[in-house]
mmCIF file of C-alpha atoms in Angstrom:
data_model
loop_
_atom_site.group_PDB
_atom_site.id
_atom_site.type_symbol
_atom_site.label_atom_id
_atom_site.label_comp_id
_atom_site.label_asym_id
_atom_site.label_seq_id
_atom_site.Cartn_x
_atom_site.Cartn_y
_atom_site.Cartn_z
ATOM 1 C CA UNK Y 1 -0.007 0.008 -0.011
ATOM 2 C CA UNK Y 2 1.408 3.374 -1.036
ATOM 3 C CA UNK Y 3 0.458 6.569 0.766
ATOM 4 C CA UNK Y 4 0.491 9.700 -1.384
ATOM 5 C CA UNK Y 5 -0.090 13.106 0.305
ATOM 6 C CA UNK Y 6 -1.224 16.180 -1.585
ATOM 7 C CA UNK Y 7 0.152 19.062 0.504
ATOM 8 C CA UNK Y 8 1.280 22.640 0.299
ATOM 9 C CA UNK Y 9 2.200 25.244 2.848
ATOM 10 C CA UNK Y 10 0.023 27.656 0.867
ATOM 11 C CA UNK Y 11 -3.736 27.500 0.381
ATOM 12 C CA UNK Y 12 -5.493 28.125 -2.920
ATOM 13 C CA UNK Y 13 -3.080 26.153 -5.079
ATOM 14 C CA UNK Y 14 -5.436 23.353 -6.071
ATOM 15 C CA UNK Y 15 -4.588 20.616 -3.582
ATOM 16 C CA UNK Y 16 -8.078 19.140 -3.486
ATOM 17 C CA UNK Y 17 -8.341 19.156 -7.267
ATOM 18 C CA UNK Y 18 -5.109 17.190 -7.523
ATOM 19 C CA UNK Y 19 -6.180 14.795 -4.768
ATOM 20 C CA UNK Y 20 -9.515 13.966 -6.427
ATOM 21 C CA UNK Y 21 -8.041 13.569 -9.875
ATOM 22 C CA UNK Y 22 -5.116 11.434 -8.740
ATOM 23 C CA UNK Y 23 -7.418 9.231 -6.710
ATOM 24 C CA UNK Y 24 -9.731 8.780 -9.710
ATOM 25 C CA UNK Y 25 -6.788 7.996 -11.996
ATOM 26 C CA UNK Y 26 -5.470 5.410 -9.535
ATOM 27 C CA UNK Y 27 -8.860 3.671 -9.291
ATOM 28 C CA UNK Y 28 -9.878 3.991 -12.932
ATOM 29 C CA UNK Y 29 -6.737 4.078 -15.095
ATOM 30 C CA UNK Y 30 -4.677 1.703 -12.945
ATOM 31 C CA UNK Y 31 -7.614 -0.328 -11.548
ATOM 32 C CA UNK Y 32 -6.254 -0.010 -8.013
ATOM 33 C CA UNK Y 33 -8.343 -0.073 -4.937
ATOM 34 C CA UNK Y 34 -7.956 3.513 -3.750
ATOM 35 C CA UNK Y 35 -8.955 5.460 -0.661
ATOM 36 C CA UNK Y 36 -9.001 9.221 -0.627
ATOM 37 C CA UNK Y 37 -8.703 10.402 2.961
ATOM 38 C CA UNK Y 38 -9.764 14.042 3.295
ATOM 39 C CA UNK Y 39 -8.014 15.730 6.233
ATOM 40 C CA UNK Y 40 -8.944 19.301 5.335
ATOM 41 C CA UNK Y 41 -11.882 20.784 7.324
ATOM 42 C CA UNK Y 42 -12.932 22.657 4.184
ATOM 43 C CA UNK Y 43 -13.884 19.199 2.878
ATOM 44 C CA UNK Y 44 -13.614 20.081 -0.800
ATOM 45 C CA UNK Y 45 -12.662 16.523 -1.840
ATOM 46 C CA UNK Y 46 -15.517 15.183 0.289
ATOM 47 C CA UNK Y 47 -17.939 17.467 -1.537
ATOM 48 C CA UNK Y 48 -16.602 16.289 -4.924
ATOM 49 C CA UNK Y 49 -16.772 12.606 -4.234
ATOM 50 C CA UNK Y 50 -19.220 12.227 -1.351
ATOM 51 C CA UNK Y 51 -22.955 12.313 -0.884
ATOM 52 C CA UNK Y 52 -23.086 16.031 -0.313
ATOM 53 C CA UNK Y 53 -24.624 15.681 3.127
ATOM 54 C CA UNK Y 54 -23.352 17.629 6.103
ATOM 55 C CA UNK Y 55 -21.463 15.588 8.728
ATOM 56 C CA UNK Y 56 -19.724 16.371 11.971
ATOM 57 C CA UNK Y 57 -17.933 13.150 12.884
ATOM 58 C CA UNK Y 58 -14.477 13.133 11.240
ATOM 59 C CA UNK Y 59 -12.796 14.241 14.494
ATOM 60 C CA UNK Y 60 -14.013 11.062 16.218
ATOM 61 C CA UNK Y 61 -11.354 9.080 14.330
ATOM 62 C CA UNK Y 62 -8.726 10.902 16.394
ATOM 63 C CA UNK Y 63 -10.462 11.964 19.602
ATOM 64 C CA UNK Y 64 -12.504 8.838 20.352
ATOM 65 C CA UNK Y 65 -10.466 6.139 18.585
ATOM 66 C CA UNK Y 66 -13.281 5.312 16.217
ATOM 67 C CA UNK Y 67 -12.053 2.875 13.574
ATOM 68 C CA UNK Y 68 -11.572 4.598 10.209
ATOM 69 C CA UNK Y 69 -13.303 1.706 8.451
ATOM 70 C CA UNK Y 70 -16.561 2.767 10.108
ATOM 71 C CA UNK Y 71 -16.559 6.080 8.275
ATOM 72 C CA UNK Y 72 -15.268 4.942 4.881
ATOM 73 C CA UNK Y 73 -17.862 5.461 2.193
ATOM 74 C CA UNK Y 74 -18.119 4.258 -1.409
ATOM 75 C CA UNK Y 75 -18.115 6.781 -4.265
ATOM 76 C CA UNK Y 76 -19.783 6.684 -7.656
ATOM 77 C CA UNK Y 77 -16.618 5.316 -9.151
ATOM 78 C CA UNK Y 78 -15.459 1.707 -9.031
ATOM 79 C CA UNK Y 79 -12.575 0.923 -6.659
ATOM 80 C CA UNK Y 80 -12.571 4.423 -5.238
ATOM 81 C CA UNK Y 81 -13.586 4.987 -1.609
ATOM 82 C CA UNK Y 82 -13.713 8.131 0.521
ATOM 83 C CA UNK Y 83 -12.915 8.865 4.140
ATOM 84 C CA UNK Y 84 -14.652 12.279 4.345
ATOM 85 C CA UNK Y 85 -13.718 15.408 6.219
ATOM 86 C CA UNK Y 86 -15.914 17.972 7.875
ATOM 87 C CA UNK Y 87 -15.610 21.089 9.988
ATOM 88 C CA UNK Y 88 -14.883 19.051 13.156
ATOM 89 C CA UNK Y 89 -11.317 18.664 11.829
ATOM 90 C CA UNK Y 90 -10.601 22.342 12.466
ATOM 91 C CA UNK Y 91 -8.968 21.304 15.766
ATOM 92 C CA UNK Y 92 -6.941 18.412 14.298
ATOM 93 C CA UNK Y 93 -3.607 20.067 15.036
ATOM 94 C CA UNK Y 94 -4.589 20.469 18.678
ATOM 95 C CA UNK Y 95 -5.690 16.812 18.816
ATOM 96 C CA UNK Y 96 -2.402 15.598 17.415
ATOM 97 C CA UNK Y 97 -0.511 17.600 20.005
ATOM 98 C CA UNK Y 98 -2.660 16.229 22.793
ATOM 99 C CA UNK Y 99 -2.309 12.634 21.577
ATOM 100 C CA UNK Y 100 1.502 13.167 21.457
ATOM 101 C CA UNK Y 101 2.138 10.156 19.257
ATOM 102 C CA UNK Y 102 4.422 11.200 16.388
ATOM 103 C CA UNK Y 103 3.350 8.392 14.072
ATOM 104 C CA UNK Y 104 -0.359 8.234 14.929
ATOM 105 C CA UNK Y 105 -1.495 8.953 11.380
ATOM 106 C CA UNK Y 106 0.954 6.419 9.908
ATOM 107 C CA UNK Y 107 -0.417 3.738 12.220
ATOM 108 C CA UNK Y 108 -4.004 4.594 11.336
ATOM 109 C CA UNK Y 109 -3.213 4.296 7.649
ATOM 110 C CA UNK Y 110 -1.537 0.963 8.236
ATOM 111 C CA UNK Y 111 -4.639 -0.310 9.984
ATOM 112 C CA UNK Y 112 -6.902 0.579 7.012
ATOM 113 C CA UNK Y 113 -5.897 -2.501 5.026
ATOM 114 C CA UNK Y 114 -6.993 -3.734 1.617
ATOM 115 C CA UNK Y 115 -6.150 -0.628 -0.325
ATOM 116 C CA UNK Y 116 -3.481 -0.323 -2.993
ATOM 117 C CA UNK Y 117 -3.237 3.423 -2.620
ATOM 118 C CA UNK Y 118 -4.196 5.909 0.083
ATOM 119 C CA UNK Y 119 -4.280 9.532 -1.022
ATOM 120 C CA UNK Y 120 -4.354 12.238 1.593
ATOM 121 C CA UNK Y 121 -5.884 15.655 0.883
ATOM 122 C CA UNK Y 122 -4.051 17.728 3.438
ATOM 123 C CA UNK Y 123 -4.814 21.155 4.970
ATOM 124 C CA UNK Y 124 -2.264 23.902 4.344
ATOM 125 C CA UNK Y 125 0.309 25.200 6.805
ATOM 126 C CA UNK Y 126 3.393 24.087 8.759
ATOM 127 C CA UNK Y 127 1.454 22.338 11.454
ATOM 128 C CA UNK Y 128 1.399 19.225 13.559
ATOM 129 C CA UNK Y 129 -0.814 17.666 10.909
ATOM 130 C CA UNK Y 130 1.881 18.343 8.269
ATOM 131 C CA UNK Y 131 4.482 16.646 10.494
ATOM 132 C CA UNK Y 132 2.206 13.630 10.841
ATOM 133 C CA UNK Y 133 1.693 13.524 7.096
ATOM 134 C CA UNK Y 134 5.424 13.666 6.404
ATOM 135 C CA UNK Y 135 5.986 10.713 8.692
ATOM 136 C CA UNK Y 136 3.132 8.707 7.103
ATOM 137 C CA UNK Y 137 3.560 9.375 3.335
ATOM 138 C CA UNK Y 138 5.667 7.558 0.814
ATOM 139 C CA UNK Y 139 5.438 10.552 -1.515
ATOM 140 C CA UNK Y 140 4.269 14.152 -1.049
ATOM 141 C CA UNK Y 141 2.915 15.808 -4.175
ATOM 142 C CA UNK Y 142 3.192 19.625 -3.874
ATOM 143 C CA UNK Y 143 1.105 21.770 -6.223
ATOM 144 C CA UNK Y 144 2.997 24.962 -7.161
ATOM 145 C CA UNK Y 145 1.129 27.711 -8.987
ATOM 146 C CA UNK Y 146 3.642 29.640 -11.178
ATOM 147 C CA UNK Y 147 3.759 32.626 -8.860
ATOM 148 C CA UNK Y 148 6.343 34.042 -6.498
ATOM 149 C CA UNK Y 149 4.409 33.269 -3.327
ATOM 150 C CA UNK Y 150 3.633 29.714 -4.344
ATOM 151 C CA UNK Y 151 7.200 29.037 -5.402
ATOM 152 C CA UNK Y 152 8.457 30.439 -2.075
ATOM 153 C CA UNK Y 153 6.029 28.152 -0.224
ATOM 154 C CA UNK Y 154 7.384 25.132 -2.119
ATOM 155 C CA UNK Y 155 10.944 26.037 -1.187
ATOM 156 C CA UNK Y 156 9.874 26.048 2.482
ATOM 157 C CA UNK Y 157 8.273 22.614 2.139
ATOM 158 C CA UNK Y 158 11.444 21.290 0.523
ATOM 159 C CA UNK Y 159 13.593 22.651 3.345
ATOM 160 C CA UNK Y 160 11.239 21.307 6.014
ATOM 161 C CA UNK Y 161 10.563 17.767 4.712
ATOM 162 C CA UNK Y 162 12.964 17.148 1.825
ATOM 163 C CA UNK Y 163 15.265 14.946 3.793
ATOM 164 C CA UNK Y 164 12.449 13.018 5.378
ATOM 165 C CA UNK Y 165 10.177 11.948 2.503
ATOM 166 C CA UNK Y 166 10.180 11.974 -1.308
ATOM 167 C CA UNK Y 167 8.663 15.151 -2.734
ATOM 168 C CA UNK Y 168 7.220 15.710 -6.206
ATOM 169 C CA UNK Y 169 6.534 19.367 -7.210
ATOM 170 C CA UNK Y 170 3.788 19.878 -9.768
ATOM 171 C CA UNK Y 171 3.139 23.105 -11.665
ATOM 172 C CA UNK Y 172 -0.614 23.572 -11.259
ATOM 173 C CA UNK Y 173 -3.131 25.928 -12.873
ATOM 174 C CA UNK Y 174 -0.632 26.848 -15.589
ATOM 175 C CA UNK Y 175 -1.818 29.551 -18.003
ATOM 176 C CA UNK Y 176 0.532 29.557 -20.950
ATOM 177 C CA UNK Y 177 -0.842 32.895 -22.133
ATOM 178 C CA UNK Y 178 0.987 34.483 -19.206
ATOM 179 C CA UNK Y 179 4.704 35.135 -19.612
ATOM 180 C CA UNK Y 180 5.431 34.587 -15.939
ATOM 181 C CA UNK Y 181 3.802 31.131 -16.072
ATOM 182 C CA UNK Y 182 5.716 30.162 -19.182
ATOM 183 C CA UNK Y 183 8.989 31.297 -17.673
ATOM 184 C CA UNK Y 184 8.324 29.369 -14.417
ATOM 185 C CA UNK Y 185 7.582 26.174 -16.342
ATOM 186 C CA UNK Y 186 10.677 26.602 -18.520
ATOM 187 C CA UNK Y 187 12.837 26.890 -15.371
ATOM 188 C CA UNK Y 188 11.653 23.448 -14.237
ATOM 189 C CA UNK Y 189 10.884 21.417 -17.387
ATOM 190 C CA UNK Y 190 11.090 18.183 -15.433
ATOM 191 C CA UNK Y 191 8.133 19.114 -13.214
ATOM 192 C CA UNK Y 192 4.751 17.750 -14.286
ATOM 193 C CA UNK Y 193 2.327 20.510 -15.298
ATOM 194 C CA UNK Y 194 -1.431 20.750 -15.075
ATOM 195 C CA UNK Y 195 -3.106 23.513 -17.114
ATOM 196 C CA UNK Y 196 -5.638 26.052 -15.994
ATOM 197 C CA UNK Y 197 -8.520 24.718 -18.075
ATOM 198 C CA UNK Y 198 -12.246 25.429 -18.302
ATOM 199 C CA UNK Y 199 -12.801 21.686 -18.618
ATOM 200 C CA UNK Y 200 -11.602 21.246 -15.017
ATOM 201 C CA UNK Y 201 -13.903 23.991 -13.759
ATOM 202 C CA UNK Y 202 -16.853 22.515 -15.647
ATOM 203 C CA UNK Y 203 -16.186 19.039 -14.348
ATOM 204 C CA UNK Y 204 -15.851 20.349 -10.819
ATOM 205 C CA UNK Y 205 -19.227 22.101 -11.055
ATOM 206 C CA UNK Y 206 -20.649 18.664 -11.939
ATOM 207 C CA UNK Y 207 -18.746 17.095 -9.022
ATOM 208 C CA UNK Y 208 -16.827 14.867 -11.421
ATOM 209 C CA UNK Y 209 -13.170 14.355 -12.256
ATOM 210 C CA UNK Y 210 -12.325 15.783 -15.628
ATOM 211 C CA UNK Y 211 -11.228 12.330 -16.764
ATOM 212 C CA UNK Y 212 -14.793 11.149 -16.423
ATOM 213 C CA UNK Y 213 -16.477 14.329 -17.666
ATOM 214 C CA UNK Y 214 -14.139 15.177 -20.573
ATOM 215 C CA UNK Y 215 -11.796 12.221 -21.117
ATOM 216 C CA UNK Y 216 -10.276 13.585 -24.335
ATOM 217 C CA UNK Y 217 -9.475 17.027 -22.976
ATOM 218 C CA UNK Y 218 -5.934 18.320 -22.567
ATOM 219 C CA UNK Y 219 -6.523 18.536 -18.800
ATOM 220 C CA UNK Y 220 -7.601 14.887 -18.528
ATOM 221 C CA UNK Y 221 -4.453 13.835 -20.430
ATOM 222 C CA UNK Y 222 -2.301 15.970 -18.132
ATOM 223 C CA UNK Y 223 -3.722 14.377 -15.010
ATOM 224 C CA UNK Y 224 -3.272 10.898 -16.515
ATOM 225 C CA UNK Y 225 0.386 11.702 -17.239
ATOM 226 C CA UNK Y 226 0.849 13.079 -13.765
ATOM 227 C CA UNK Y 227 -0.599 9.877 -12.315
ATOM 228 C CA UNK Y 228 1.813 7.755 -14.311
ATOM 229 C CA UNK Y 229 4.664 9.778 -12.912
ATOM 230 C CA UNK Y 230 3.364 9.415 -9.323
ATOM 231 C CA UNK Y 231 2.821 5.693 -9.795
ATOM 232 C CA UNK Y 232 6.383 5.196 -11.057
ATOM 233 C CA UNK Y 233 7.721 7.205 -8.104
ATOM 234 C CA UNK Y 234 5.834 4.963 -5.681
ATOM 235 C CA UNK Y 235 6.827 1.699 -7.349
#
């Protein structure tokens, strides 16, 4: 079982979009039994893949030792399951500090069983949750918007966790009509790149991965290529 975390120090860089699409690619393109575990109290991935109902029970996994398997839900897509988030996770950093077990998340993932891939949609920030994720993940995928702030945030992640876990930076929301975006991509031609595409926005409005909604689109092909890179890195 490989654990892949989608994480950035900075918010608004498309973490949940990457998490949902990589999870869908793992389950659909590679036919792997995949679990997307949403750790972000904003619960964007849960909204995309879940039943849309409001819940307030995700914190119980950590505060009351509820077995994760009790909250795992199927999605509309074969081989893809969801462990949803909700607003109760807003105190997750505090809970991890109280628990004071440095590898608690890693142990919880190990206890899930029967999944080929676990993909973590992580909240932003240099927090106790981020430390737990770095100890649990086999690979951290870091979305980097071609902007100065986002690139600076990636450099911080690399300094903080680069010696601890494998990291894969991904240029995300790339607009090739913008000179700064083109220049940023040219500086790192080996980084995977996901375009800023209306197909992604349209698919998100339908609560679907773009690979299901528009399988022949440039965006769908870019996510598929990114997944192949991630899968090779985890092999």
